[in-house]
Short mmCIF file of C-alpha atoms in Angstrom, two decimals:
data_model
loop_
_atom_site.label_atom_id
_atom_site.label_comp_id
_atom_site.label_asym_id
_atom_site.label_seq_id
_atom_site.Cartn_x
_atom_site.Cartn_y
_atom_site.Cartn_z
CA UNK O 24 -28.88 -159.38 -63.59
CA UNK O 25 -32.08 -159.31 -61.54
CA UNK O 26 -32.90 -156.37 -59.31
CA UNK O 27 -35.00 -158.44 -56.90
CA UNK O 28 -35.36 -162.19 -56.39
CA UNK O 29 -36.05 -164.90 -53.88
CA UNK O 30 -33.60 -167.78 -54.07
CA UNK O 31 -35.26 -171.09 -53.20
CA UNK O 32 -32.96 -173.95 -52.18
CA UNK O 33 -34.79 -177.13 -53.18
CA UNK O 34 -32.22 -179.31 -51.42
CA UNK O 35 -33.20 -177.58 -48.17
CA UNK O 36 -36.87 -178.33 -48.91
CA UNK O 37 -35.98 -182.01 -49.44
CA UNK O 38 -33.89 -182.12 -46.27
CA UNK O 39 -36.63 -180.56 -44.14
CA UNK O 40 -39.31 -182.84 -45.56
CA UNK O 41 -37.32 -186.01 -44.97
CA UNK O 42 -36.39 -184.77 -41.49
CA UNK O 43 -40.04 -184.21 -40.57
CA UNK O 44 -41.10 -187.51 -42.15
CA UNK O 45 -38.61 -189.36 -39.95
CA UNK O 46 -39.64 -187.37 -36.90
CA UNK O 47 -43.35 -188.19 -37.13
CA UNK O 48 -42.51 -191.90 -37.26
CA UNK O 49 -45.44 -194.04 -38.27
CA UNK O 50 -47.76 -191.09 -38.77
CA UNK O 51 -48.53 -189.83 -42.26
CA UNK O 52 -46.93 -186.53 -43.22
CA UNK O 53 -49.39 -183.97 -44.63
CA UNK O 54 -47.26 -181.23 -46.20
CA UNK O 55 -49.01 -177.86 -46.04
CA UNK O 56 -48.42 -175.90 -49.24
CA UNK O 57 -51.08 -173.21 -48.95
CA UNK O 58 -50.31 -169.65 -50.07
CA UNK O 59 -48.24 -170.99 -52.98
CA UNK O 60 -46.12 -173.13 -50.65
CA UNK O 61 -45.60 -170.29 -48.19
CA UNK O 62 -44.47 -168.16 -51.14
CA UNK O 63 -41.85 -170.71 -52.25
CA UNK O 64 -43.75 -171.80 -55.40
CA UNK O 65 -45.85 -174.99 -55.52
CA UNK O 66 -44.80 -176.05 -59.02
CA UNK O 67 -41.23 -176.67 -57.94
CA UNK O 68 -41.76 -177.43 -54.25
CA UNK O 69 -44.55 -180.05 -54.40
CA UNK O 70 -42.61 -182.64 -56.47
CA UNK O 71 -39.59 -182.25 -54.18
CA UNK O 72 -41.69 -182.76 -51.06
CA UNK O 73 -43.44 -185.79 -52.54
CA UNK O 74 -40.09 -187.30 -53.44
CA UNK O 75 -38.79 -186.67 -49.93
CA UNK O 76 -41.66 -188.45 -48.18
CA UNK O 77 -44.82 -186.31 -48.12
CA UNK O 78 -47.86 -188.61 -47.93
CA UNK O 79 -50.43 -185.91 -48.71
CA UNK O 80 -50.73 -182.17 -49.25
CA UNK O 81 -52.86 -179.63 -47.44
CA UNK O 82 -54.01 -176.27 -48.77
CA UNK O 83 -56.51 -173.59 -47.84
CA UNK O 84 -58.74 -173.01 -50.87
CA UNK O 85 -60.21 -175.15 -53.63
CA UNK O 86 -58.32 -173.08 -56.22
CA UNK O 87 -55.06 -173.95 -54.48
CA UNK O 88 -56.13 -177.59 -54.28
CA UNK O 89 -56.81 -177.82 -58.01
CA UNK O 90 -53.39 -176.34 -58.74
CA UNK O 91 -51.60 -178.80 -56.45
CA UNK O 92 -53.73 -181.73 -57.66
CA UNK O 93 -52.13 -181.34 -61.10
CA UNK O 94 -48.64 -181.71 -59.58
CA UNK O 95 -48.90 -184.85 -57.46
CA UNK O 96 -50.30 -188.36 -57.19
CA UNK O 97 -50.92 -188.28 -53.43
CA UNK O 98 -54.07 -186.91 -51.73
CA UNK O 99 -54.75 -183.18 -51.55
CA UNK O 100 -57.09 -181.76 -48.89
CA UNK O 101 -58.56 -178.23 -48.73
CA UNK O 102 -60.23 -176.66 -45.71
CA UNK O 103 -61.18 -173.05 -46.51
CA UNK O 104 -64.44 -172.83 -48.49
CA UNK O 105 -68.00 -171.59 -48.23
CA UNK O 106 -71.07 -173.85 -48.26
CA UNK O 107 -72.34 -174.32 -51.79
CA UNK O 108 -68.93 -173.93 -53.41
CA UNK O 109 -68.38 -176.79 -55.89
CA UNK O 110 -65.74 -179.29 -54.79
CA UNK O 111 -63.15 -179.87 -57.56
CA UNK O 112 -62.69 -183.43 -58.79
CA UNK O 113 -60.04 -185.47 -57.03
CA UNK O 114 -59.89 -183.25 -53.94
CA UNK O 115 -60.42 -184.23 -50.32
CA UNK O 116 -62.37 -181.70 -48.30
CA UNK O 117 -62.49 -180.60 -44.68
CA UNK O 118 -65.85 -179.58 -43.23
CA UNK O 119 -65.58 -176.99 -40.42
CA UNK O 120 -69.27 -176.74 -39.48
CA UNK O 121 -72.61 -178.55 -39.61
CA UNK O 122 -73.62 -176.16 -42.40
CA UNK O 123 -70.63 -177.28 -44.45
CA UNK O 124 -71.56 -180.93 -43.88
CA UNK O 125 -75.11 -180.26 -45.08
CA UNK O 126 -73.70 -178.59 -48.18
CA UNK O 127 -71.61 -181.68 -48.99
CA UNK O 128 -74.64 -183.94 -48.46
CA UNK O 129 -76.88 -181.77 -50.65
CA UNK O 130 -74.24 -181.83 -53.40
CA UNK O 131 -73.88 -185.63 -53.07
CA UNK O 132 -70.13 -185.29 -52.63
CA UNK O 133 -68.38 -188.66 -52.59
CA UNK O 134 -64.87 -187.34 -51.97
CA UNK O 135 -63.10 -188.18 -48.71
CA UNK O 136 -64.23 -185.83 -45.95
CA UNK O 137 -62.31 -184.64 -42.88
CA UNK O 138 -64.54 -183.19 -40.18
CA UNK O 139 -62.84 -180.25 -38.48
CA UNK O 140 -63.67 -180.03 -34.78
CA UNK O 141 -63.00 -177.07 -32.52
CA UNK O 142 -61.00 -178.19 -29.50
CA UNK O 143 -60.42 -174.74 -28.04
CA UNK O 144 -58.82 -172.43 -30.59
CA UNK O 145 -62.23 -170.88 -31.33
CA UNK O 146 -61.44 -170.05 -34.94
CA UNK O 147 -62.86 -172.88 -37.02
CA UNK O 148 -64.37 -176.30 -36.52
CA UNK O 149 -67.58 -177.84 -35.21
CA UNK O 150 -68.22 -176.73 -31.63
CA UNK O 151 -68.34 -179.49 -29.04
CA UNK O 152 -72.03 -178.95 -28.36
CA UNK O 153 -72.67 -179.71 -32.05
CA UNK O 154 -70.46 -182.80 -32.32
CA UNK O 155 -73.29 -185.29 -31.83
CA UNK O 156 -75.40 -183.62 -34.52
CA UNK O 157 -72.47 -183.43 -36.96
CA UNK O 158 -71.33 -187.03 -36.49
CA UNK O 159 -74.87 -188.42 -36.65
CA UNK O 160 -75.63 -186.38 -39.76
CA UNK O 161 -72.48 -187.55 -41.54
CA UNK O 162 -73.11 -191.18 -40.61
CA UNK O 163 -76.77 -191.17 -41.71
CA UNK O 164 -75.90 -189.55 -45.02
CA UNK O 165 -73.08 -192.00 -45.72
CA UNK O 166 -70.44 -189.33 -46.16
CA UNK O 167 -66.98 -190.78 -46.73
CA UNK O 168 -65.52 -189.45 -43.49
CA UNK O 169 -61.87 -190.51 -43.23
CA UNK O 170 -60.83 -188.60 -40.15
CA UNK O 171 -61.12 -185.66 -37.79
CA UNK O 172 -58.80 -182.67 -37.69
CA UNK O 173 -58.27 -179.78 -35.30
CA UNK O 174 -55.70 -177.07 -34.67
CA UNK O 175 -53.59 -176.23 -31.63
CA UNK O 176 -53.62 -172.65 -30.37
CA UNK O 177 -50.39 -172.76 -28.33
CA UNK O 178 -48.24 -175.45 -29.93
CA UNK O 179 -45.28 -173.07 -30.18
CA UNK O 180 -45.26 -173.18 -26.36
CA UNK O 181 -44.70 -176.93 -25.85
CA UNK O 182 -45.21 -176.82 -22.07
CA UNK O 183 -48.42 -174.81 -22.24
CA UNK O 184 -51.10 -176.91 -20.49
CA UNK O 185 -53.69 -175.78 -23.01
CA UNK O 186 -52.11 -178.18 -25.51
CA UNK O 187 -53.18 -181.04 -23.26
CA UNK O 188 -56.65 -179.55 -22.83
CA UNK O 189 -57.07 -179.55 -26.60
CA UNK O 190 -55.64 -183.06 -26.94
CA UNK O 191 -58.17 -184.40 -24.44
CA UNK O 192 -60.98 -182.68 -26.33
CA UNK O 193 -59.72 -184.17 -29.60
CA UNK O 194 -59.73 -187.67 -28.12
CA UNK O 195 -63.30 -187.10 -26.92
CA UNK O 196 -64.30 -186.10 -30.44
CA UNK O 197 -62.72 -189.24 -31.93
CA UNK O 198 -64.52 -191.44 -29.41
CA UNK O 199 -67.89 -189.79 -30.11
CA UNK O 200 -67.44 -189.97 -33.89
CA UNK O 201 -66.55 -193.65 -33.75
CA UNK O 202 -69.56 -194.29 -31.53
CA UNK O 203 -71.67 -193.08 -34.46
CA UNK O 204 -70.03 -195.61 -36.73
CA UNK O 205 -67.61 -193.30 -38.52
CA UNK O 206 -64.48 -195.12 -39.65
CA UNK O 207 -61.69 -192.71 -38.74
CA UNK O 208 -58.25 -193.65 -40.07
CA UNK O 209 -56.59 -190.26 -40.60
CA UNK O 210 -56.98 -188.06 -37.54
CA UNK O 211 -54.60 -185.14 -37.12
CA UNK O 212 -53.98 -182.50 -34.50
CA UNK O 213 -50.22 -181.81 -34.56
CA UNK O 214 -48.79 -178.95 -36.61
CA UNK O 215 -45.09 -178.09 -37.09
CA UNK O 216 -44.22 -177.12 -33.50
CA UNK O 217 -46.22 -179.98 -31.98
CA UNK O 218 -44.62 -182.47 -34.37
CA UNK O 219 -41.17 -181.26 -33.31
CA UNK O 220 -41.76 -181.11 -29.56
CA UNK O 221 -44.84 -183.10 -28.58
CA UNK O 222 -44.69 -186.57 -30.04
CA UNK O 223 -47.48 -187.54 -27.66
CA UNK O 224 -49.83 -185.33 -29.67
CA UNK O 225 -49.24 -187.19 -32.95
CA UNK O 226 -52.26 -189.17 -34.04
CA UNK O 227 -52.59 -190.86 -37.45
CA UNK O 228 -51.03 -188.02 -39.38
CA UNK O 229 -49.27 -184.70 -38.81
CA UNK O 230 -50.15 -181.50 -40.66
CA UNK O 231 -46.76 -179.81 -41.07
CA UNK O 232 -46.19 -176.44 -42.70
CA UNK O 233 -43.54 -173.91 -41.73
CA UNK O 234 -40.93 -176.49 -40.70
CA UNK O 235 -40.80 -177.82 -44.25
CA UNK O 236 -39.46 -174.45 -45.39
CA UNK O 237 -36.73 -174.50 -42.76
CA UNK O 238 -38.25 -171.98 -40.38
CA UNK O 239 -38.01 -172.76 -36.68
CA UNK O 240 -41.54 -172.65 -35.20
CA UNK O 241 -40.48 -172.71 -31.53
CA UNK O 242 -38.73 -169.57 -30.32
CA UNK O 243 -35.18 -170.21 -29.13
CA UNK O 244 -35.11 -173.82 -30.31
CA UNK O 245 -33.12 -175.46 -33.09
CA UNK O 246 -34.18 -178.68 -34.78
CA UNK O 247 -31.68 -178.90 -37.62
CA UNK O 248 -33.96 -177.38 -40.24
CA UNK O 249 -32.46 -175.53 -43.21
CA UNK O 250 -34.06 -172.25 -44.36
CA UNK O 251 -34.94 -172.55 -48.03
CA UNK O 252 -35.55 -168.92 -48.98
CA UNK O 253 -33.23 -165.95 -49.34
CA UNK O 254 -34.50 -162.56 -50.55
CA UNK O 255 -31.90 -160.58 -52.47
CA UNK O 256 -31.90 -157.15 -54.08
CA UNK O 257 -29.25 -154.89 -55.64
CA UNK O 258 -27.44 -151.76 -54.64
CA UNK O 259 -28.68 -149.15 -57.11
CA UNK O 260 -26.36 -146.34 -56.04
CA UNK O 261 -24.07 -145.20 -53.24
CA UNK O 262 -24.68 -141.61 -52.16
CA UNK O 263 -22.56 -139.19 -50.15
CA UNK O 264 -24.43 -137.87 -47.08
CA UNK O 265 -23.12 -135.10 -44.83
CA UNK O 266 -23.38 -135.16 -41.06
CA UNK O 267 -26.82 -133.98 -39.96
CA UNK O 268 -28.42 -134.44 -43.39
CA UNK O 269 -31.63 -136.45 -43.53
CA UNK O 270 -32.53 -139.14 -46.03
CA UNK O 271 -35.77 -140.33 -47.64
CA UNK O 272 -39.29 -138.98 -47.07
CA UNK O 273 -39.73 -136.74 -44.07
CA UNK O 274 -35.98 -136.71 -43.41
CA UNK O 275 -36.77 -138.80 -40.32
CA UNK O 276 -33.19 -140.06 -39.98
CA UNK O 277 -30.08 -137.89 -40.02
CA UNK O 278 -26.52 -139.04 -40.68
CA UNK O 279 -24.45 -139.16 -37.46
CA UNK O 280 -21.26 -138.33 -39.40
CA UNK O 281 -20.12 -137.70 -42.94
CA UNK O 282 -20.52 -140.95 -44.83
CA UNK O 283 -22.40 -142.92 -47.44
CA UNK O 284 -25.84 -144.46 -47.89
CA UNK O 285 -26.66 -147.24 -50.32
CA UNK O 286 -29.94 -147.24 -52.22
CA UNK O 287 -31.47 -150.74 -52.37
CA UNK O 288 -33.80 -151.96 -55.13
CA UNK O 289 -36.88 -152.97 -53.08
CA UNK O 290 -39.76 -151.17 -51.44
CA UNK O 291 -43.19 -151.64 -49.97
CA UNK O 292 -44.62 -152.47 -53.42
CA UNK O 293 -42.34 -155.50 -53.32
CA UNK O 294 -43.17 -156.51 -49.75
CA UNK O 295 -40.63 -154.56 -47.66
CA UNK O 296 -43.05 -153.38 -45.01
CA UNK O 297 -42.92 -149.81 -43.72
CA UNK O 298 -43.44 -151.42 -40.31
CA UNK O 299 -39.94 -152.87 -40.67
CA UNK O 300 -38.21 -149.53 -41.24
CA UNK O 301 -35.38 -148.78 -38.88
CA UNK O 302 -35.59 -152.31 -37.48
CA UNK O 303 -33.59 -154.48 -39.87
CA UNK O 304 -30.16 -154.89 -41.41
CA UNK O 305 -29.16 -155.78 -44.96
CA UNK O 306 -26.23 -157.99 -45.86
CA UNK O 307 -23.74 -156.80 -48.50
CA UNK O 308 -20.53 -158.70 -49.05
CA UNK O 309 -21.07 -160.72 -45.88
CA UNK O 310 -21.40 -157.61 -43.69
CA UNK O 311 -24.59 -156.16 -42.29
CA UNK O 312 -25.71 -152.56 -42.62
CA UNK O 313 -28.63 -150.88 -40.87
CA UNK O 314 -31.64 -149.75 -42.86
CA UNK O 315 -32.31 -146.04 -42.32
CA UNK O 316 -35.07 -143.60 -43.13
CA UNK O 317 -38.47 -144.38 -44.52
CA UNK O 318 -39.08 -147.34 -46.80
CA UNK O 319 -40.35 -146.09 -50.17
CA UNK O 320 -42.49 -147.80 -52.78
CA UNK O 321 -39.51 -148.96 -54.87
CA UNK O 322 -36.40 -148.50 -52.73
CA UNK O 323 -34.92 -148.00 -49.30
CA UNK O 324 -31.55 -146.94 -47.91
CA UNK O 325 -28.90 -148.46 -45.66
CA UNK O 326 -26.13 -146.62 -43.83
CA UNK O 327 -22.59 -147.61 -44.83
CA UNK O 328 -20.69 -145.24 -42.55
CA UNK O 329 -17.49 -144.25 -44.35
CA UNK O 330 -17.91 -147.36 -46.55
CA UNK O 331 -14.59 -149.02 -45.66
CA UNK O 332 -15.43 -152.15 -47.63
CA UNK O 333 -16.25 -150.38 -50.88
CA UNK O 334 -19.92 -151.22 -51.33
CA UNK O 335 -20.80 -150.20 -54.89
CA UNK O 336 -23.70 -150.07 -57.32
CA UNK O 337 -24.56 -153.55 -58.57
CA UNK O 338 -23.59 -155.35 -55.37
CA UNK O 339 -26.03 -157.92 -54.03
CA UNK O 340 -28.02 -156.89 -50.97
CA UNK O 341 -29.54 -159.65 -48.83
CA UNK O 342 -32.80 -158.57 -47.19
CA UNK O 343 -32.98 -161.92 -45.42
CA UNK O 344 -31.30 -165.27 -45.88
CA UNK O 345 -27.75 -166.48 -46.34
CA UNK O 346 -25.38 -163.53 -45.96
CA UNK O 347 -27.85 -161.39 -44.03
CA UNK O 348 -30.45 -161.55 -41.30
CA UNK O 349 -32.41 -164.78 -41.12
CA UNK O 350 -36.16 -164.58 -41.65
CA UNK O 351 -36.55 -165.37 -37.97
CA UNK O 352 -34.17 -162.57 -36.90
CA UNK O 353 -36.00 -160.10 -39.11
CA UNK O 354 -39.33 -161.22 -37.72
CA UNK O 355 -38.18 -160.83 -34.12
CA UNK O 356 -36.73 -157.41 -34.81
CA UNK O 357 -39.86 -156.22 -36.63
CA UNK O 358 -42.26 -157.63 -34.06
CA UNK O 359 -43.84 -160.27 -36.27
CA UNK O 360 -43.33 -163.98 -37.10
CA UNK O 361 -41.15 -165.71 -39.68
CA UNK O 362 -44.26 -167.07 -41.41
CA UNK O 363 -45.19 -163.52 -42.40
CA UNK O 364 -41.65 -162.62 -43.42
CA UNK O 365 -41.33 -165.38 -46.04
CA UNK O 366 -44.79 -164.49 -47.37
CA UNK O 367 -43.70 -160.86 -47.79
CA UNK O 368 -41.67 -160.94 -51.06
CA UNK O 369 -44.04 -159.93 -53.84
CA UNK O 370 -44.35 -157.23 -56.49
CA UNK O 371 -41.33 -157.30 -58.78
CA UNK O 372 -39.70 -160.20 -56.96
CA UNK O 373 -39.20 -163.36 -58.98
CA UNK O 374 -38.02 -166.78 -57.88
CA UNK O 375 -34.73 -168.44 -58.72
CA UNK O 376 -34.34 -172.14 -57.80
CA UNK O 377 -31.22 -174.04 -56.89
CA UNK O 378 -30.95 -177.79 -56.40
#
């Protein structure tokens, strides 16, 4: 019996992938599996996504790309690297600056190249004033440029006019690149929220991440996605606490009445952030109980009141997922985003897969 595990529902991964594939229509679906498939595990997730319609995979680093390359037959593109870093065999590469392009030229890279252009997010990509230099340089050198890519800053706000500002900039970039003779067949701007809400921003392919794991990327919306991850721990003990007694370090919380507290087998070494403390519930037996006191390295406590439902040592405790708070609820309560919540389980957590 495991003390701490994430349960990954592969049927939910398949459902979400096929849903997004149908939604993007004729565009190619680039499934983003960076950060070990958003902490869901690439070895099991990548084959499921490919079988459900993924046309390509996107990752951050070359190390991630090499790992995914061994799992699939479709293209794999990486976009987070430093100039001079060797490009692994069989990997497509995104170039976010003129310096990166020069590095690829100097290394005589023949792999497919995606030029990343900045359209207004101001995080990565070739600035507009450098587009002409970048496109001319790539064309003269004969780089195998297959498309442009950029990233939306406000896609989770579908009506935000800045999305249209960025789309217009992206179209300008495509026009200028083609004027230099670059043959662009795989341009992509839309991420998960844009793919779900702004079909007009779909180009040749969509770069979809969080939606594939069943997490809703647009606050307050529902697009029929199925969360794939649940994080479950165990009740280690049930302790009697008298009214007015404090629990955990600093005794920062005191019992409002005589009752019981359950000790749960997870802590900040496993990814339960101290920033969450006092702001989330845990599910036990289909009922939710408030976390109380300070989160410790290996454990935390929840208040059971007079424990009318007989919570006992060994019971399963759902930190998020089926039977407890959703990752999105936990994120909203803790003042963060569901992306971060599913990336949190670590330490002694291991994965269990269901089909």
